[in-house]
Coordinates of C-alpha atoms in Angstrom, one line a residue:
X1 CA -24.3 185.8 -95.9
X2 CA -22.1 182.9 -96.9
X3 CA -20.2 185.2 -99.3
X4 CA -19.6 187.6 -96.3
X5 CA -18.3 184.8 -94.2
X6 CA -15.9 183.6 -96.9
X7 CA -14.7 187.2 -97.4
X8 CA -14.0 187.6 -93.7
X9 CA -12.1 184.3 -93.6
X10 CA -10.0 185.4 -96.6
X11 CA -8.8 188.4 -94.6
X12 CA -7.5 186.3 -91.7
X13 CA -3.7 186.0 -91.5
X14 CA -2.7 182.4 -90.6
X15 CA 0.7 183.2 -89.2
X16 CA -0.9 185.7 -86.7
X17 CA -3.5 183.1 -85.6
X18 CA -0.7 180.5 -85.2
X19 CA 1.4 183.0 -83.1
X20 CA -1.5 183.6 -80.8
X21 CA -2.2 179.9 -80.6
X22 CA 1.3 179.4 -79.2
X23 CA 0.7 182.2 -76.6
X24 CA -2.6 180.5 -75.6
X25 CA -0.6 177.2 -75.1
X26 CA 1.9 179.1 -72.9
X27 CA -1.0 180.5 -70.8
X28 CA -2.6 177.1 -70.5
X29 CA 0.8 175.7 -69.2
X30 CA 1.1 178.3 -66.6
X31 CA 3.2 180.7 -68.6
X32 CA 6.0 178.4 -69.4
X33 CA 6.5 175.3 -71.7
X34 CA 9.0 173.5 -73.8
X35 CA 9.1 173.7 -77.6
X36 CA 7.9 170.1 -77.6
X37 CA 4.9 170.9 -75.5
X38 CA 4.1 173.9 -77.7
X39 CA 4.3 171.7 -80.8
X40 CA 2.1 168.9 -79.3
X41 CA -0.5 171.2 -77.8
X42 CA -0.8 173.5 -80.8
X43 CA -0.7 170.8 -83.5
X44 CA 1.8 172.8 -85.5
X45 CA 4.8 171.4 -87.2
X46 CA 8.1 171.7 -85.4
X47 CA 9.8 174.0 -87.9
X48 CA 6.8 176.3 -87.8
X49 CA 6.9 176.4 -84.0
X50 CA 10.5 177.3 -84.0
X51 CA 10.1 180.1 -86.6
X52 CA 7.3 181.6 -84.6
X53 CA 9.1 181.3 -81.3
X54 CA 12.2 183.0 -82.9
X55 CA 10.0 185.9 -84.0
X56 CA 8.1 186.2 -80.7
X57 CA 11.4 186.1 -78.7
X58 CA 12.7 188.8 -81.0
X59 CA 9.8 191.2 -80.2
X60 CA 9.9 190.5 -76.5
X61 CA 6.5 188.8 -76.0
X62 CA 8.2 185.4 -75.3
X63 CA 11.6 184.8 -73.7
X64 CA 13.7 181.6 -73.4
X65 CA 14.8 180.5 -70.0
X66 CA 18.2 179.0 -69.1
X67 CA 16.7 175.5 -69.2
X68 CA 15.5 176.1 -72.8
X69 CA 11.8 176.4 -72.0
X70 CA 9.8 179.3 -73.2
X71 CA 7.9 181.8 -71.1
X72 CA 5.7 184.8 -71.6
X73 CA 7.7 187.9 -72.1
X74 CA 7.7 191.3 -70.4
X75 CA 6.4 193.1 -73.5
X76 CA 3.0 191.5 -72.9
X77 CA 2.5 193.3 -69.6
X78 CA 1.7 196.8 -71.0
X79 CA -0.6 195.2 -73.6
X80 CA -2.5 193.4 -70.9
X81 CA -2.7 196.4 -68.6
X82 CA -4.0 198.6 -71.5
X83 CA -6.6 196.0 -72.5
X84 CA -7.7 195.6 -68.9
X85 CA -8.1 199.4 -68.5
X86 CA -10.0 199.7 -71.7
X87 CA -12.4 197.0 -70.8
X88 CA -12.7 197.6 -67.1
X89 CA -12.6 201.4 -67.1
X90 CA -16.0 202.1 -68.4
X91 CA -17.6 199.8 -65.9
X92 CA -16.0 201.4 -62.8
X93 CA -18.9 203.9 -62.1
X94 CA -21.5 201.2 -62.1
X95 CA -19.3 199.0 -60.0
X96 CA -18.7 201.7 -57.5
X97 CA -22.4 202.4 -57.2
X98 CA -23.0 198.7 -56.5
X99 CA -20.4 198.7 -53.7
X100 CA -22.0 201.7 -52.2
X101 CA -25.4 200.0 -52.3
X102 CA -24.4 196.5 -51.3
X103 CA -21.3 197.0 -49.3
X104 CA -19.5 194.1 -50.8
X105 CA -16.7 193.7 -53.4
X106 CA -17.8 193.9 -57.1
X107 CA -15.9 192.2 -59.9
X108 CA -16.0 192.2 -63.7
X109 CA -14.7 189.1 -65.5
X110 CA -14.6 187.9 -69.0
X111 CA -14.4 184.4 -70.6
X112 CA -11.0 183.8 -72.2
X113 CA -10.5 180.5 -73.9
X114 CA -11.7 177.9 -71.3
X115 CA -11.2 180.2 -68.3
X116 CA -12.4 183.4 -66.9
X117 CA -10.1 186.4 -66.3
X118 CA -10.8 189.2 -63.9
X119 CA -10.6 192.6 -65.6
X120 CA -11.9 194.9 -62.9
X121 CA -12.7 195.2 -59.2
X122 CA -14.0 197.7 -56.8
X123 CA -13.3 196.5 -53.2
X124 CA -15.7 196.5 -50.3
X125 CA -15.2 199.2 -47.6
X126 CA -15.4 196.4 -44.9
X127 CA -12.2 195.4 -43.1
X128 CA -13.1 191.8 -43.9
X129 CA -13.5 191.8 -47.6
X130 CA -12.8 189.8 -50.7
X131 CA -10.0 190.8 -52.9
X132 CA -9.4 189.4 -56.4
X133 CA -6.3 190.4 -58.3
X134 CA -7.1 192.0 -61.8
X135 CA -5.7 189.6 -64.4
X136 CA -6.2 186.5 -62.3
X137 CA -7.6 183.5 -64.2
X138 CA -10.1 181.1 -62.7
X139 CA -12.0 178.0 -63.7
X140 CA -15.5 178.2 -65.1
X141 CA -17.0 175.4 -63.0
X142 CA -16.1 176.9 -59.6
X143 CA -17.0 180.6 -60.1
X144 CA -20.2 182.4 -60.2
X145 CA -19.4 184.3 -63.4
X146 CA -18.2 181.0 -65.0
X147 CA -21.5 179.2 -64.1
X148 CA -23.6 182.2 -65.3
X149 CA -21.8 182.2 -68.7
X150 CA -22.0 178.4 -69.1
X151 CA -25.7 178.6 -68.5
X152 CA -26.1 180.3 -71.8
X153 CA -24.2 177.6 -73.8
X154 CA -25.3 174.3 -75.3
X155 CA -24.6 171.3 -73.1
X156 CA -22.2 169.9 -75.7
X157 CA -20.1 173.1 -75.6
X158 CA -20.2 173.1 -71.8
X159 CA -18.8 169.6 -71.8
X160 CA -16.0 170.6 -74.3
X161 CA -15.0 173.5 -72.0
X162 CA -15.0 171.4 -68.9
X163 CA -13.0 168.6 -70.6
X164 CA -10.3 171.1 -71.7
X165 CA -9.5 172.3 -68.1
X166 CA -10.8 169.5 -65.9
X167 CA -12.9 170.3 -62.8
X168 CA -10.4 170.5 -59.9
X169 CA -11.7 170.5 -56.4
X170 CA -10.8 173.8 -54.9
X171 CA -12.9 173.2 -51.7
X172 CA -15.0 170.4 -50.4
X173 CA -18.0 172.1 -52.0
X174 CA -16.6 172.4 -55.6
X175 CA -18.5 170.5 -58.2
X176 CA -16.2 168.0 -59.8
X177 CA -18.5 166.1 -62.2
X178 CA -19.7 167.6 -65.5
X179 CA -23.3 166.3 -65.0
X180 CA -23.6 167.8 -61.6
X181 CA -22.9 171.2 -63.1
X182 CA -25.0 170.6 -66.1
X183 CA -27.9 169.8 -63.8
X184 CA -27.6 173.3 -62.3
X185 CA -27.4 175.3 -65.5
X186 CA -31.1 175.3 -66.5
X187 CA -32.0 176.7 -63.1
X188 CA -29.3 179.3 -63.4
X189 CA -30.5 180.4 -66.8
X190 CA -34.1 180.6 -65.6
X191 CA -33.4 182.7 -62.5
X192 CA -30.9 184.9 -64.2
X193 CA -28.0 184.6 -61.8
X194 CA -25.5 182.0 -60.5
X195 CA -23.9 181.4 -57.1
X196 CA -20.5 180.2 -56.1
X197 CA -21.4 178.9 -52.6
X198 CA -17.9 178.3 -51.1
X199 CA -16.9 176.5 -54.2
X200 CA -13.8 178.7 -54.9
X201 CA -12.9 179.5 -51.3
X202 CA -14.4 178.3 -48.0
X203 CA -16.3 181.1 -46.2
X204 CA -16.8 183.0 -49.4
X205 CA -20.0 183.4 -51.4
X206 CA -20.1 184.9 -54.9
X207 CA -23.3 186.1 -56.8
X208 CA -23.0 186.7 -60.5
X209 CA -25.0 187.8 -63.5
X210 CA -24.2 188.0 -67.2
X211 CA -23.2 191.3 -68.8
X212 CA -25.3 191.5 -71.9
X213 CA -24.2 192.9 -75.3
X214 CA -20.5 193.2 -74.3
X215 CA -17.6 192.9 -76.7
X216 CA -17.0 189.3 -75.3
X217 CA -18.8 186.9 -72.9
X218 CA -18.6 188.8 -69.6
X219 CA -20.1 188.7 -66.1
X220 CA -20.5 190.9 -63.1
X221 CA -20.2 189.5 -59.6
X222 CA -20.4 190.4 -56.0
X223 CA -18.4 188.5 -53.4
X224 CA -18.2 188.5 -49.6
X225 CA -18.3 186.4 -46.5
X226 CA -21.1 183.9 -46.3
X227 CA -22.4 185.4 -43.1
X228 CA -23.1 188.7 -44.9
X229 CA -24.3 187.3 -48.2
X230 CA -27.3 185.3 -47.1
X231 CA -30.5 184.6 -49.2
X232 CA -32.0 188.0 -48.2
X233 CA -28.8 189.7 -49.6
X234 CA -29.2 187.7 -52.8
X235 CA -32.9 188.8 -53.3
X236 CA -32.0 192.4 -52.8
X237 CA -28.8 192.3 -54.9
X238 CA -29.9 190.6 -58.1
X239 CA -32.2 193.3 -59.5
X240 CA -29.5 195.9 -58.8
X241 CA -26.8 193.8 -60.4
X242 CA -28.9 193.2 -63.5
X243 CA -29.4 196.9 -64.0
X244 CA -25.8 197.6 -63.5
X245 CA -24.8 194.8 -65.9
X246 CA -27.1 196.1 -68.6
X247 CA -25.5 199.6 -68.3
X248 CA -22.0 198.1 -68.4
X249 CA -23.0 196.1 -71.5
X250 CA -24.3 199.3 -73.2
X251 CA -21.1 201.2 -72.4
X252 CA -18.7 198.4 -73.5
X253 CA -20.9 197.8 -76.6
X254 CA -20.3 201.4 -77.7
X255 CA -16.6 200.7 -77.4
X256 CA -16.6 197.4 -79.4
X257 CA -15.7 199.0 -82.8
X258 CA -12.5 200.4 -81.3
X259 CA -11.8 197.2 -79.3
X260 CA -12.1 195.2 -82.5

């Protein structure tokens, strides 16, 4: 096993990893950063950062603004759209079936670095419904999917993730202390689902379960107004969501060799 790990490590190309590290830093800075910020956050030497940026600008995945800062480039858009379709597409039939059964918007999200990113949604037929833009990133601590995924991690790793992004208060109900969230996680793990109870947006409740066996840590969620998503709704929805999540995991798992 150790020999296999060493062999896998030997096939990794350092310059590619460093290039993606710079892109991760740009994402973490909201899509735009100075060369100095990229150097500081990535830990790379200044000449290395400038060589990588020159190459990334040349292929259009990064561009330089008039004020000399660097931003994510337009050539990333088709890559992101293609990845989203490939990951979210196989889940659509199950998501549509859940919307038909539950009447609320269904989302598919994956953990990316220290955040979650929404990769699919089927909206509710109700006039008053929750809409989440595909591609939007959100914090782990304030979302149902984020909390469901954190419940499967060691407390030390949870603290690392929370420290990386902080725990901003999005509403008066958002948990803003690591220990307050850590105290919830054993119950979430035992019951098999997590709730965002107006922690992301007032008046909105979100119920989430983990998608097992996917190509990356992923979760399935249902969101809607608190008045419609009461405790009775949760009891009815959780078994249906677990079955749908298991099927989505199986479908995405079959794609994982191509995704890798």
